[in-house]
Coordinates of C-alpha atoms and ligand atoms in Angstrom, one line a residue:
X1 CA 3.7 31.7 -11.7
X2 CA 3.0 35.6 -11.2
X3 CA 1.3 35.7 -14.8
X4 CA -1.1 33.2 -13.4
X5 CA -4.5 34.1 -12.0
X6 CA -5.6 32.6 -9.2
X7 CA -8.8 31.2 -11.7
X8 CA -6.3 29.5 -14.0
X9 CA -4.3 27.2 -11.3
X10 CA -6.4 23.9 -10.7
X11 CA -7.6 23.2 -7.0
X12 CA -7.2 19.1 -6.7
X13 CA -8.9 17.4 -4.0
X14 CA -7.7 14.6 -2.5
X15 CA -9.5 12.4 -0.6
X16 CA -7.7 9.1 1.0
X17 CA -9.0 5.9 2.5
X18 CA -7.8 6.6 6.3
X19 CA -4.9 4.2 6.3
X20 CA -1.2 4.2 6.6
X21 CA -1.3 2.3 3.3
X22 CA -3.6 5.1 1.4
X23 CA -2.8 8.1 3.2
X24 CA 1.3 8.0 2.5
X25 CA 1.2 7.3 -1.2
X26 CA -1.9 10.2 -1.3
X27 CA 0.4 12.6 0.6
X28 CA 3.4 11.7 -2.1
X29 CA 1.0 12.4 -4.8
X30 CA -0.2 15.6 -3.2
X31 CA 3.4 17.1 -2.7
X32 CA 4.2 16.2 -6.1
X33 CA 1.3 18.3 -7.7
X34 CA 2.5 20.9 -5.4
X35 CA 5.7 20.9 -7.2
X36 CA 3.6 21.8 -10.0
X37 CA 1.8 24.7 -8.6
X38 CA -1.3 23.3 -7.8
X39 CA -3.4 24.6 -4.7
X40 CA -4.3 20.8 -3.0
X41 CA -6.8 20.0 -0.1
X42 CA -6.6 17.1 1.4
X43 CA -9.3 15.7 3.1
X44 CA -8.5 13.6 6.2
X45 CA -10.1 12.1 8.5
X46 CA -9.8 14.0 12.0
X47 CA -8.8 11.0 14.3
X48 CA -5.7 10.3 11.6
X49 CA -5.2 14.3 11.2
X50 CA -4.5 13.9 15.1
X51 CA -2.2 11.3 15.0
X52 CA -0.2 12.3 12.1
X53 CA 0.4 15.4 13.9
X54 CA 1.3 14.0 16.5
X55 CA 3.9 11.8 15.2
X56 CA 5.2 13.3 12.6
X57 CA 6.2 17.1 11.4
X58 CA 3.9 16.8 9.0
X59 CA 2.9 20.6 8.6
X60 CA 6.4 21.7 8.4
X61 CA 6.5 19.4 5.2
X62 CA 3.9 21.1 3.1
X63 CA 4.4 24.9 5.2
X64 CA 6.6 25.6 1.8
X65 CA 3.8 24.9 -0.7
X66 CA 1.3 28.5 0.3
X67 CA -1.5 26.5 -1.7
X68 CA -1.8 23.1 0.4
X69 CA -4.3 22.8 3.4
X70 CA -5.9 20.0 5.4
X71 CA -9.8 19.7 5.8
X72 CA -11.3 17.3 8.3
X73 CA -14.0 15.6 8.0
X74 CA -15.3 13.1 11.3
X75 CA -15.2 9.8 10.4
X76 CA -18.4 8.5 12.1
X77 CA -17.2 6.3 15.2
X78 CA -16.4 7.0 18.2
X79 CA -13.0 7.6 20.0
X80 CA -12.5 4.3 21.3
X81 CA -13.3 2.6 18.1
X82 CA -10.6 -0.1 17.3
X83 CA -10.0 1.6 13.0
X84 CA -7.2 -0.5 11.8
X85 CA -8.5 -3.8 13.1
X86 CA -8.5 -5.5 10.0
X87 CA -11.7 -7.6 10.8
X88 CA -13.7 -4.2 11.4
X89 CA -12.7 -2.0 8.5
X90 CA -16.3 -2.1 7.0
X91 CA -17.1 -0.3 10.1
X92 CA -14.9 2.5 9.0
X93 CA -16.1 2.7 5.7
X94 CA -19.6 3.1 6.7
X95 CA -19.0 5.3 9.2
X96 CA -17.1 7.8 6.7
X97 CA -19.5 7.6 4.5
X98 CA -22.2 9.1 6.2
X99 CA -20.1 11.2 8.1
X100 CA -18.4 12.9 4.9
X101 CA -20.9 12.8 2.1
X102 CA -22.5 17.2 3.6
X103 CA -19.2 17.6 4.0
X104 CA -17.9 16.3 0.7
X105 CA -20.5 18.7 -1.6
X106 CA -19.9 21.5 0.5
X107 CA -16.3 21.6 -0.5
X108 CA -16.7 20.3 -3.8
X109 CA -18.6 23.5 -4.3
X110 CA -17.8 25.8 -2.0
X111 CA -14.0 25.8 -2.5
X112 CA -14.2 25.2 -6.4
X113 CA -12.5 22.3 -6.8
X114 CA -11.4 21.2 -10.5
X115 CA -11.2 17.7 -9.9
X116 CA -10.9 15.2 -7.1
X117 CA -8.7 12.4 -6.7
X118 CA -10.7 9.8 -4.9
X119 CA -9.1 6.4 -3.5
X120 CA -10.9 4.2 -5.2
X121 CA -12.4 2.6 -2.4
X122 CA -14.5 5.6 -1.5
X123 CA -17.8 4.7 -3.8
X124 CA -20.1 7.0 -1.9
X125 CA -18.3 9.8 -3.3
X126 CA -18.9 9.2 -7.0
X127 CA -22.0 10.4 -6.7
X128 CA -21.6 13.0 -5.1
X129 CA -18.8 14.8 -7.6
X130 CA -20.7 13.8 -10.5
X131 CA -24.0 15.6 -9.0
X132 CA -21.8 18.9 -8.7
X133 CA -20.3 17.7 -11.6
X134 CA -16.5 17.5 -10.3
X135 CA -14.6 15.3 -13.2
X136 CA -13.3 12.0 -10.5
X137 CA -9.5 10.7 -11.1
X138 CA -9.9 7.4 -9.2
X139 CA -6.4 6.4 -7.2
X140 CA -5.1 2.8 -6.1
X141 CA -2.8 2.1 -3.8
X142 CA -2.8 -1.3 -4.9
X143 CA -1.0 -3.1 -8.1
X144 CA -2.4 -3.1 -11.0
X145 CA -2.3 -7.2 -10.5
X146 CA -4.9 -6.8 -7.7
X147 CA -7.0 -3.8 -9.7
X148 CA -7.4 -6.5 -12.7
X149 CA -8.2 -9.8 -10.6
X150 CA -10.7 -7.6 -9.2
X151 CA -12.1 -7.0 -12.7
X152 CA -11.8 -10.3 -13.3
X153 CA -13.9 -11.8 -10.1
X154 CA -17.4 -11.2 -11.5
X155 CA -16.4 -13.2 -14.5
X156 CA -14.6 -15.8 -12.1
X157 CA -17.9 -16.1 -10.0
X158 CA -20.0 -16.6 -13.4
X159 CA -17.7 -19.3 -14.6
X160 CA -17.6 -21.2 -11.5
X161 CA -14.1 -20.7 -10.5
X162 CA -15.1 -19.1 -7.2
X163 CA -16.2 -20.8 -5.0
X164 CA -13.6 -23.3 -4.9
X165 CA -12.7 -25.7 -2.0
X166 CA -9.7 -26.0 -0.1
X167 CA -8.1 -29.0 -1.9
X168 CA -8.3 -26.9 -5.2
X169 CA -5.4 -24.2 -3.6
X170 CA -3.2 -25.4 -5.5
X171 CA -4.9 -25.8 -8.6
X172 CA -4.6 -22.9 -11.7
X173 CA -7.4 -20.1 -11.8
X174 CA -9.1 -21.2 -15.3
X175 CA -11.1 -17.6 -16.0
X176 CA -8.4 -15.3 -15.1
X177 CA -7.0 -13.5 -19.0
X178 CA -3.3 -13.1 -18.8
X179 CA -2.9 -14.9 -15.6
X180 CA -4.1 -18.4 -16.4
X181 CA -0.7 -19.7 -16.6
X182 CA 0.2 -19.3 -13.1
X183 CA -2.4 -18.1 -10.7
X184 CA -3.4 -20.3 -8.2
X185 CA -7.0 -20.4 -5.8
X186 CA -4.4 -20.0 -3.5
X187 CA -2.9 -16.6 -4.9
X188 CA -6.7 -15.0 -5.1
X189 CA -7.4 -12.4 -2.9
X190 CA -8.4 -13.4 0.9
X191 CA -11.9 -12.4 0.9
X192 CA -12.5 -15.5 -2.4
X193 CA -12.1 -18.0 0.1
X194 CA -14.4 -19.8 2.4
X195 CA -17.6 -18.7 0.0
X196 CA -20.7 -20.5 -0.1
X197 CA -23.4 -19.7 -2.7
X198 CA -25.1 -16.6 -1.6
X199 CA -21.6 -14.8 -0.3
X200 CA -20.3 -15.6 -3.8
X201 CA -23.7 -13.4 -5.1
X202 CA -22.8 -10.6 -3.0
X203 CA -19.1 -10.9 -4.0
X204 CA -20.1 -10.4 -7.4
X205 CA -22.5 -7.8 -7.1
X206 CA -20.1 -6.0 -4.9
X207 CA -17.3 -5.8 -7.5
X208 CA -19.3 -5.6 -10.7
X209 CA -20.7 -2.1 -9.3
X210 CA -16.6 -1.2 -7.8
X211 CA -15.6 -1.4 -11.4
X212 CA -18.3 -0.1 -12.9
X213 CA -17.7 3.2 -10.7
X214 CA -13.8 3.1 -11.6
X215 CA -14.8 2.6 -15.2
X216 CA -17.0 6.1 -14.9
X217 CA -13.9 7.7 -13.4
X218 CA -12.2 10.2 -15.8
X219 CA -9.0 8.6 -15.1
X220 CA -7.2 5.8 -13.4
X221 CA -4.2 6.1 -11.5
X222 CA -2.2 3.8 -10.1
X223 CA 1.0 3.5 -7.7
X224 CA 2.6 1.4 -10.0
X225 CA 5.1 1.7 -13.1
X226 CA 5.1 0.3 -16.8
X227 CA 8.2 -1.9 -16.6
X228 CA 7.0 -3.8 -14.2
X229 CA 3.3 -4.2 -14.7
X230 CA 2.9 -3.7 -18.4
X231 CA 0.8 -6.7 -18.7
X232 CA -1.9 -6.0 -16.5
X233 CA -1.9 -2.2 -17.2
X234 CA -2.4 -3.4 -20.6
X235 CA -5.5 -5.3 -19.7
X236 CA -7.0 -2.1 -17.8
X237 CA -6.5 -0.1 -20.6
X238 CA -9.1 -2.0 -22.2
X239 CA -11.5 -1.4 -19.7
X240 CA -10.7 1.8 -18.6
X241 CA -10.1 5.0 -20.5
X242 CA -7.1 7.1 -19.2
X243 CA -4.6 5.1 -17.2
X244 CA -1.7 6.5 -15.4
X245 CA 0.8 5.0 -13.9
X246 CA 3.0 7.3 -12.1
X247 CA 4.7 5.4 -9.2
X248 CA 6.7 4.0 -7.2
X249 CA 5.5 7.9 -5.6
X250 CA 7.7 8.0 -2.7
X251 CA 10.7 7.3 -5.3
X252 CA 9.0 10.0 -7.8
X253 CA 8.6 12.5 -5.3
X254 CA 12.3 12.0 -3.8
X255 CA 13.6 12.2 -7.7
X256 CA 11.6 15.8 -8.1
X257 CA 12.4 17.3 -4.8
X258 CA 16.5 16.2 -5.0
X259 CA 18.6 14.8 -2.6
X260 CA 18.8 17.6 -0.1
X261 CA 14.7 17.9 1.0
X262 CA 13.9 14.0 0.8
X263 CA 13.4 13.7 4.5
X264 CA 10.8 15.6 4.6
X265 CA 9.2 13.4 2.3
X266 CA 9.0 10.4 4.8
X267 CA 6.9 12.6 7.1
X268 CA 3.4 10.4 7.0
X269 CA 3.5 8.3 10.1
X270 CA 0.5 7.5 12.1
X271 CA 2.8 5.7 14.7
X272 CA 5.9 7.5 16.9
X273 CA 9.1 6.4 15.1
X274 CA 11.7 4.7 16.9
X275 CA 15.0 6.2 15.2
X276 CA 17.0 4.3 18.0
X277 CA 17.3 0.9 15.5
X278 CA 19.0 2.8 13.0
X279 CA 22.3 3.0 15.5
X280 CA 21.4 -0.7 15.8
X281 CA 21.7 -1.1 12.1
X282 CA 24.9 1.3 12.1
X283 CA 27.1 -1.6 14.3
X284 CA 25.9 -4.4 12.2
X285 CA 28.0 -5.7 8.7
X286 CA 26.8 -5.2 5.5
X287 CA 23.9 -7.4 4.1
X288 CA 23.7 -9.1 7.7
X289 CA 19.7 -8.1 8.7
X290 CA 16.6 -9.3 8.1
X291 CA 14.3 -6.7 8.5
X292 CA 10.8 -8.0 9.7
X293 CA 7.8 -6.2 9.5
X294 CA 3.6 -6.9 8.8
X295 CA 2.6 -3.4 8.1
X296 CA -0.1 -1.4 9.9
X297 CA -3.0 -3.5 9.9
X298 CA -2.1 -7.0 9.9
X299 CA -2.7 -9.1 12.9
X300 CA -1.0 -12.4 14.4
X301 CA -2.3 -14.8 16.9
X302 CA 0.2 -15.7 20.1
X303 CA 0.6 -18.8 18.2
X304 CA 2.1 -17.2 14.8
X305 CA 4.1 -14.7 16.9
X306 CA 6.3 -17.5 18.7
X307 CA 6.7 -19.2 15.4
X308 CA 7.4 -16.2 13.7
X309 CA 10.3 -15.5 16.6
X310 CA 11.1 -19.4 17.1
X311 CA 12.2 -19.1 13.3
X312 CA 14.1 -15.8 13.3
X313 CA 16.1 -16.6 16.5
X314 CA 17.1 -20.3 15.2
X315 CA 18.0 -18.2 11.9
X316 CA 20.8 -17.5 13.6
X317 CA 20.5 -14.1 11.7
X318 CA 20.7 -10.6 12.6
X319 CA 16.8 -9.0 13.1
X320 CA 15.1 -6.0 12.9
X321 CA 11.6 -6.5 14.1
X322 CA 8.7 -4.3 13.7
X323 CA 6.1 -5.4 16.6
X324 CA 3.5 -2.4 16.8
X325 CA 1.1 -2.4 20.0
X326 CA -1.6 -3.3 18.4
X327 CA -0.3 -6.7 16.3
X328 CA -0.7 -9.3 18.8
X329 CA -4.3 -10.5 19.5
X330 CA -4.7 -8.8 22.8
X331 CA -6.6 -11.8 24.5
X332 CA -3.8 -13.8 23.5
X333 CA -1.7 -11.2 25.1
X334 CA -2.5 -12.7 28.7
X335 CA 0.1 -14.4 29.1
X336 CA 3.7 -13.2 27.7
X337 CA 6.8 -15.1 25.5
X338 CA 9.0 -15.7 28.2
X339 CA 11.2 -18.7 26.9
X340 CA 14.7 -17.8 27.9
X341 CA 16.5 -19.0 24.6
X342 CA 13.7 -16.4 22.4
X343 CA 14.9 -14.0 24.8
X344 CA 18.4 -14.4 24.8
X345 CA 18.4 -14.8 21.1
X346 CA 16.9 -11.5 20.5
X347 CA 19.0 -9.8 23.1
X348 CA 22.0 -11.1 21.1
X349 CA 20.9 -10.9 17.4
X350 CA 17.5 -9.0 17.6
X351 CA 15.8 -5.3 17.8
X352 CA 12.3 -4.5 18.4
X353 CA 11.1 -1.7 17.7
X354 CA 7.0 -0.9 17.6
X355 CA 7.6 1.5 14.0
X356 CA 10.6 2.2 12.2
X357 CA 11.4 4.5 9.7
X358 CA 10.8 1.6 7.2
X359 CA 11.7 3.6 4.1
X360 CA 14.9 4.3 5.7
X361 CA 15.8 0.8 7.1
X362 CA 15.4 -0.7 3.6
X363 CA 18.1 1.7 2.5
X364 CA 20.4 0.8 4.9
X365 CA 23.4 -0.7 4.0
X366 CA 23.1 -3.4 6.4
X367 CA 19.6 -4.6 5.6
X368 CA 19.8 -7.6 3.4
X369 CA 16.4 -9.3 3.3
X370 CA 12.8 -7.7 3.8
X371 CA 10.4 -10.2 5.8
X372 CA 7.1 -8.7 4.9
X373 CA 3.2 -9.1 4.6
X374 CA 3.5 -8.1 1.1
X375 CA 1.9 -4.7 1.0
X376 CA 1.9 -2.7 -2.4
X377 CA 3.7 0.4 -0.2
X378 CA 6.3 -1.9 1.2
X379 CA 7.2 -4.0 -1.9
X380 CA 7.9 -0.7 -3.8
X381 CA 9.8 0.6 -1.4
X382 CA 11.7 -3.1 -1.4
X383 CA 12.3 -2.9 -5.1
X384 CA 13.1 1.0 -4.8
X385 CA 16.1 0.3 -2.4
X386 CA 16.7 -3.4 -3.9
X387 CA 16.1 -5.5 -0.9
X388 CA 14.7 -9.2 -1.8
X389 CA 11.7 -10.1 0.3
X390 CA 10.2 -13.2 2.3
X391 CA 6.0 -12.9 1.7
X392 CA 3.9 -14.0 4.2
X393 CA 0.8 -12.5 2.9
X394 CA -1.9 -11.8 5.2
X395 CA -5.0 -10.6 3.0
X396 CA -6.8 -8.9 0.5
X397 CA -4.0 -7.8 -2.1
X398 CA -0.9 -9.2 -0.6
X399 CA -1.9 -12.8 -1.6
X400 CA -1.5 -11.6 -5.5
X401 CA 1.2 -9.4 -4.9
X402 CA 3.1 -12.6 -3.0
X403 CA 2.6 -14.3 -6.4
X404 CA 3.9 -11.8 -8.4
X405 CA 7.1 -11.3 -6.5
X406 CA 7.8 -15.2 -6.4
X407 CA 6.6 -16.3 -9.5
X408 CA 7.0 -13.8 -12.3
X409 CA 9.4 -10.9 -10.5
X410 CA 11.4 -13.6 -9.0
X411 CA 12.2 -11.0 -6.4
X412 CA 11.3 -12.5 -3.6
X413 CA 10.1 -15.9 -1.9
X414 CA 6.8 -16.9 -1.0
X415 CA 5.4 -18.5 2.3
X416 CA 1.4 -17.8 1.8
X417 CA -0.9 -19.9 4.3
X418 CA 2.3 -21.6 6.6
X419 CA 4.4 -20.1 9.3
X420 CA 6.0 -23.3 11.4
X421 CA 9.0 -22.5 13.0
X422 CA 10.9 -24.3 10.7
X423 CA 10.0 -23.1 7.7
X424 CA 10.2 -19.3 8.9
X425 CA 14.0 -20.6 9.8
X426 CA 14.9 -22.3 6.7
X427 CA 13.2 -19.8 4.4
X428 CA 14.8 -16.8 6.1
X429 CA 18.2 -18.6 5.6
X430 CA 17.0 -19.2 1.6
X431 CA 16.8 -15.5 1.8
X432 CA 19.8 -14.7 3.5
X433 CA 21.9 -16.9 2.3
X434 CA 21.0 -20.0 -0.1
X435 CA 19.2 -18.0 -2.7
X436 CA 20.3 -14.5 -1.7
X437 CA 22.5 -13.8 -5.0
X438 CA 19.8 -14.8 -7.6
X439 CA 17.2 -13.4 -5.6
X440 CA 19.7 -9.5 -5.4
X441 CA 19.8 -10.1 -9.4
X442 CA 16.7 -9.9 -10.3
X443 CA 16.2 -7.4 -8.2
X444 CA 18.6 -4.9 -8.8
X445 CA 17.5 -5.1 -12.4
X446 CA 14.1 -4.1 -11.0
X447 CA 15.5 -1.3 -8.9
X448 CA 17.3 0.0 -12.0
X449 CA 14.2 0.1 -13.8
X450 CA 12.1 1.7 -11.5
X451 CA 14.7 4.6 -11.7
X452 CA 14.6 4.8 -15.2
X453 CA 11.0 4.9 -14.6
X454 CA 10.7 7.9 -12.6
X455 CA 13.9 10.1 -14.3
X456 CA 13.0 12.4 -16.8
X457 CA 11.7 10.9 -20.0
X458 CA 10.9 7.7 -18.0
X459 CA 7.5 6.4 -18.5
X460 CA 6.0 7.4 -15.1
X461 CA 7.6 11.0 -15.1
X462 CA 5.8 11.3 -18.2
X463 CA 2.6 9.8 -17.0
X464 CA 2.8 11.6 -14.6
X465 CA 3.4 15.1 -16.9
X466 CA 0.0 14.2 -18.9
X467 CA -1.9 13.6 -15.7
X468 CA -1.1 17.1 -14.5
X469 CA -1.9 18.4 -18.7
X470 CA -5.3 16.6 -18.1
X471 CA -6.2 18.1 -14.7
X472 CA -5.0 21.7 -16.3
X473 CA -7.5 21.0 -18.9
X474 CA -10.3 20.3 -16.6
X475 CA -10.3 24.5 -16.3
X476 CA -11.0 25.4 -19.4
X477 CA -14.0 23.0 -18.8
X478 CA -14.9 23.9 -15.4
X479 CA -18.9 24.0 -14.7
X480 CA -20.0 27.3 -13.4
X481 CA -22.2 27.2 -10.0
Ligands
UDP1 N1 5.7 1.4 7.7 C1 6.6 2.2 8.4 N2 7.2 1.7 9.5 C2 6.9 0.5 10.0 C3 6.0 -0.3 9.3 C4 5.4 0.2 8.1 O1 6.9 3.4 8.0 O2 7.4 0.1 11.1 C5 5.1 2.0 6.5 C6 5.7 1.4 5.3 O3 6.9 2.1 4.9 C7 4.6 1.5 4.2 C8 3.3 1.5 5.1 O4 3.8 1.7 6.4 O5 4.7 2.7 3.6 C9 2.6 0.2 5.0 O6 2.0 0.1 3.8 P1 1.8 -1.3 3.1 O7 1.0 -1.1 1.9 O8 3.1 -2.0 2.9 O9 0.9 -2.2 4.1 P2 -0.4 -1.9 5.0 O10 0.0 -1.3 6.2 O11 -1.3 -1.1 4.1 O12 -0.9 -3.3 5.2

C-alpha cells in the first residue's frame, strides 16, 4: 500500500436506502472494499446513523479500516415520523430526496469520489452523479428474480397481464420470459394487485423509467450468487451491461475476514439485541426450534398475530419468536392476548424476544426451521447456515422470492395470502417434521454451493475481484473539476 498515492486509491461512495434490509448488506459491501484498500463514505441517513450507534458497536467495526467514514445527510421528516411503516415509505423517499440531493453534489465533488454505489432505489441521485459526471454502480438488495419481473412489468401491463382479478391468483403469468412455466398472479410482487386502469399507467410509467436509470448505470450489482440465480442473471445480462453478482455478502465478508473477526461483521442493527435467547437456544436439542421472525418492516393485524401464535403453540414445537415493538398494529394493540393456554404454551415451549441476533440464531445448532416473511437478507442468510424456511410473504419482493424457494429451490414451503391457525400448525409441523429431510436436502446442496460461491475461485469471489478491477479503472478515467 505505501507505494500508493493517495490519488491512485479509489474513494467509493456508498449511498443506502435507510433500511435494515439495505443498510446491512451496503455495510458488508463497504467492509469488503475496505479489505481491498479502498477509502469508503458512506452516506446515512442521521436518524439511522443514531440508532445504529446506539445499538450496535458499529464504529469499533470499521475503526481498523483508517479510510472509512460516515457522512449524514437529514432525511427530510421530522423526529416523530413513523420511517419503517411499510404503508408510508414513499414518505421517506421523498423526503430524502430533497433533503440529500445539495448534499449529494457537494460530496460528489468536494471529496472526489471515483464512483458511487447507489441502491437502486435512489433515482434522484442519477442525475445528480452523471451532472458531476461520477460513473453510478447501481446495488440491489433484492434477487435478481424480483430485479427481472420488475423489467418484465412494463411489458406485463402492455400485454394485458396486469391488471388481473382475484380469481386469476392462481392462474400462470403469460408475458413473463423464463418464468412462464410457473409464476403465478399470485407470485407477482404486492404492489400488481388491486390495479385498475390508470394505477396500472402509473405502474408502468413508474418502472419503465427505474430500469431505464439501472440500464444507464455503469454496472449492476446484486446480493445474489450464479448457482442459484443463473437464469435470471442471464436475462439481465441482456439488458444490462456489467453485472455482478457478488453475494450472499454477509457470507463473502465472513470468508475474507476469517473465522476469528466475524463478529464484528454482524454489527448493523437498528434495534437493541436481545442476546438472552441464545441461552434459550443453548438448553434446547438439536433441530428442535422454529425460529419465527417478519423482518423490520412487516406489519401484522391482532387478528394474524393470535393465528400466527394459535398455530405455533398447538405446533407443539419449540419457538423462537421475533416480536419487535413496532409489528403489531398499535390500535389493535388496545386490548392484549391474554388466553391462558397461548400463554402457557409459550412459557413452556416459546421465547420472545423484540430482535435477535438473527444471523446467529440460524447458525445455531438447535434451530431447525426458519418461519419468515421471505426477505432477500433473511433467505440468504437461511441458505448460508442451511435452515429450510416456512414463507409467509408480506410484500413487494418476498411474494417472488416465496415462489422461488417453494417451487424451483425446493428449500422451503410456501403459505402466501393464508395464515389460519391451522394451517400455521400443520405447515410448521411439514417443516419440522413431515417434510423436514427433503426440505434439509435440497438445502444443504444450496448451502454447499453458496460456499463454493464465495471461496476463492468461486464465481462471486471473482465477481467480486473484477468489480473492484472496474472501480480501479474508473481512476485512470477520472473527470477533472
Ligand atoms: N434481523 C435481525 N434480527 C431480527 C430480525 C431481523 O438481525 O430479529 C435482520 C436479518 O438478519 C436481516 C434483516 O434484519 O439481515 C432483515 O432483512 P430482510 O431482507 O430479511 O427483511 P426486511 O427487514 O428488509 O423486510
Amino acid at each position: 500500500m505505501e507505494h500508493q498515492s493517495s490519488t491512485q486509491i479509489p474513494h467509493v461512495l456508498i449511498f443506502p436506502v435507510p433500511l435494515q434490509g439495505h443498510v446491512g448488506p451496503l455495510l458488508d459491501l463497504a467492509e469488503l472494499l475496505c479489505l481491498a484498500y479502498f477509502k469508503i463514505t458512506f452516506l446515512h441517513t442521521t436518524h439511522n446513523h443514531q440508532w445504529l450507534t446506539k445499538h450496535t458497536d458499529i464504529e469499533a467495526r470499521f475503526s481498523r479500516y483508517p479510510g472509512f467514514k460516515y457522512k449524514t445527510v437529514p432525511d427530510g421528516l421530522p423526529d416523530a415520523h413513523p420511517r419503517t411503516d411499510p404503508l408510508r415509505l414513499s414518505e421517506l423517499f421523498k423526503g430524502l430526496a430533497s433533503s440529500a440531493k445539495p448534499l449529494l453534489r457537494d460530496i460528489l465533488v468536494g471529496d472526489k469520489v471515483t464512483c458511487l454505489i447507489l441502491d437502486e432505489w435512489l433515482s434522484f441521485a442519477y442525475e445528480i452523479a452523471s451532472e458531476v459526471q461520477v460513473p453510478v454502480m447501481a446495488f440491489s438488495t433484492s434477487g435478481a428474480c424480483f430485479t427481472w419481473i420488475l423489467h418484465c412489468i412494463p411489458k406485463l401491463v402492455e400485454a394485458g397481464d396486469i391488471p388481473f382479478k382475484d380469481e386469476e391468483m392462481d392462474k400462470l403469468v403469460k408475458n413473463a420470459p423464463g418464468m412462464d412455466s410457473f409464476l403465478r398472479y399470485r407470485d407477482l410482487p404486492s404492489f400488481c394487485r388491486k390495479l385498475d386502469t390508470s394505477s396500472c399507467r402509473k405502474l408502468q410509467h413508474r418502472f419503465s423509467g427505474e430500469i431505464q436509470l439501472i440500464k444507464q448505470a455503469h454496472s449492476f450489482i446484486l446480493n445474489t450468487f450464479e448457482d442459484l440465480e443463473g437464469p435470471c442473471l442471464s436475462l439481465i445480462r441482456e439488458h444490462c451491461s456489467k453485472v455482478y453478482s457478488i453475494g450472499p455478502l454477509h457470507a463473502h465478508l465472513d470468508y475474507k475476514l476469517g473465522t476469528k473477526e466475524k463478529t464484528l461483521s454482524n454489527t448493523n442493527n437498528f434495534l437493541e439485541v436481545d442476546q438472552s435467547c441464545i441461552s434459550w437456544l443453548d438448553h434446547k436439542p438439536d433441530k428442535s426450534v422454529v425460529y419465527v421472525s417478519f423482518g423490520s418492516l412487516a406489519i401484522l393485524t391482532k387478528d394474524q398475530l393470535t393465528e400466527f401464535w394459535v398455530g405455533l403453540v398447538q405446533s407443539n414445537k419449540y419457538f423462537l419468536w421475533v416480536i419487535r415493538p413496532d409489528l403489531v398494529i398499535k390500535s389493535d394493540l388496545n386490548s392484549p392476548i391474554t388466553q391462558d393456554y397461548l400463554l402457557d404454551g409459550t412459557k413452556k415451549r416459546g421465547c420472545i424476544v423484540k430482535w435477535a441476533p438473527q444471523k446467529e440464531v440460524l447458525a445455531h445448532r438447535a434451530v431447525g426451521g426458519f418461519f419468515t416473511h421471505c426477505g432477500w437478507n433473511s433467505i440468504l442468510e437461511s441458505i448460508v447456515t442451511g435452515v429450510p424456511m416456512l414463507c409467509w410473504p408480506y410484500f413487494t419482493d418476498q411474494l417472488i422470492n416465496s415462489r422461488y424457494v417453494s417451487y424451483i429451490w425446493k428449500i422451503g414451503l410456501d403459505m402466501k395470502d393464508t395464515c389460519d391457525r391451522t394451517r400455521v400448525k400443520n405447515m410448521i409441523n411439514d417443516l419440522m417434521e413431515r417434510k423436514h429431510d427433503k426440505l434439509e436436502t435440497s438445502m444443504s446442496i444450496m448451502s454447499h454451493l453458496t460456499n463454493k460461491s464465495i471461496s476463492e475461485g468461486g464465481s462471486s469471489y471473482t465477481n467480486l475481484d473484477h468489480l473492484i478491477e472496474e472501480i480501479k479503472a474508473f481512476i485512470k478515467k477520472e473527470p477533472t473539476f
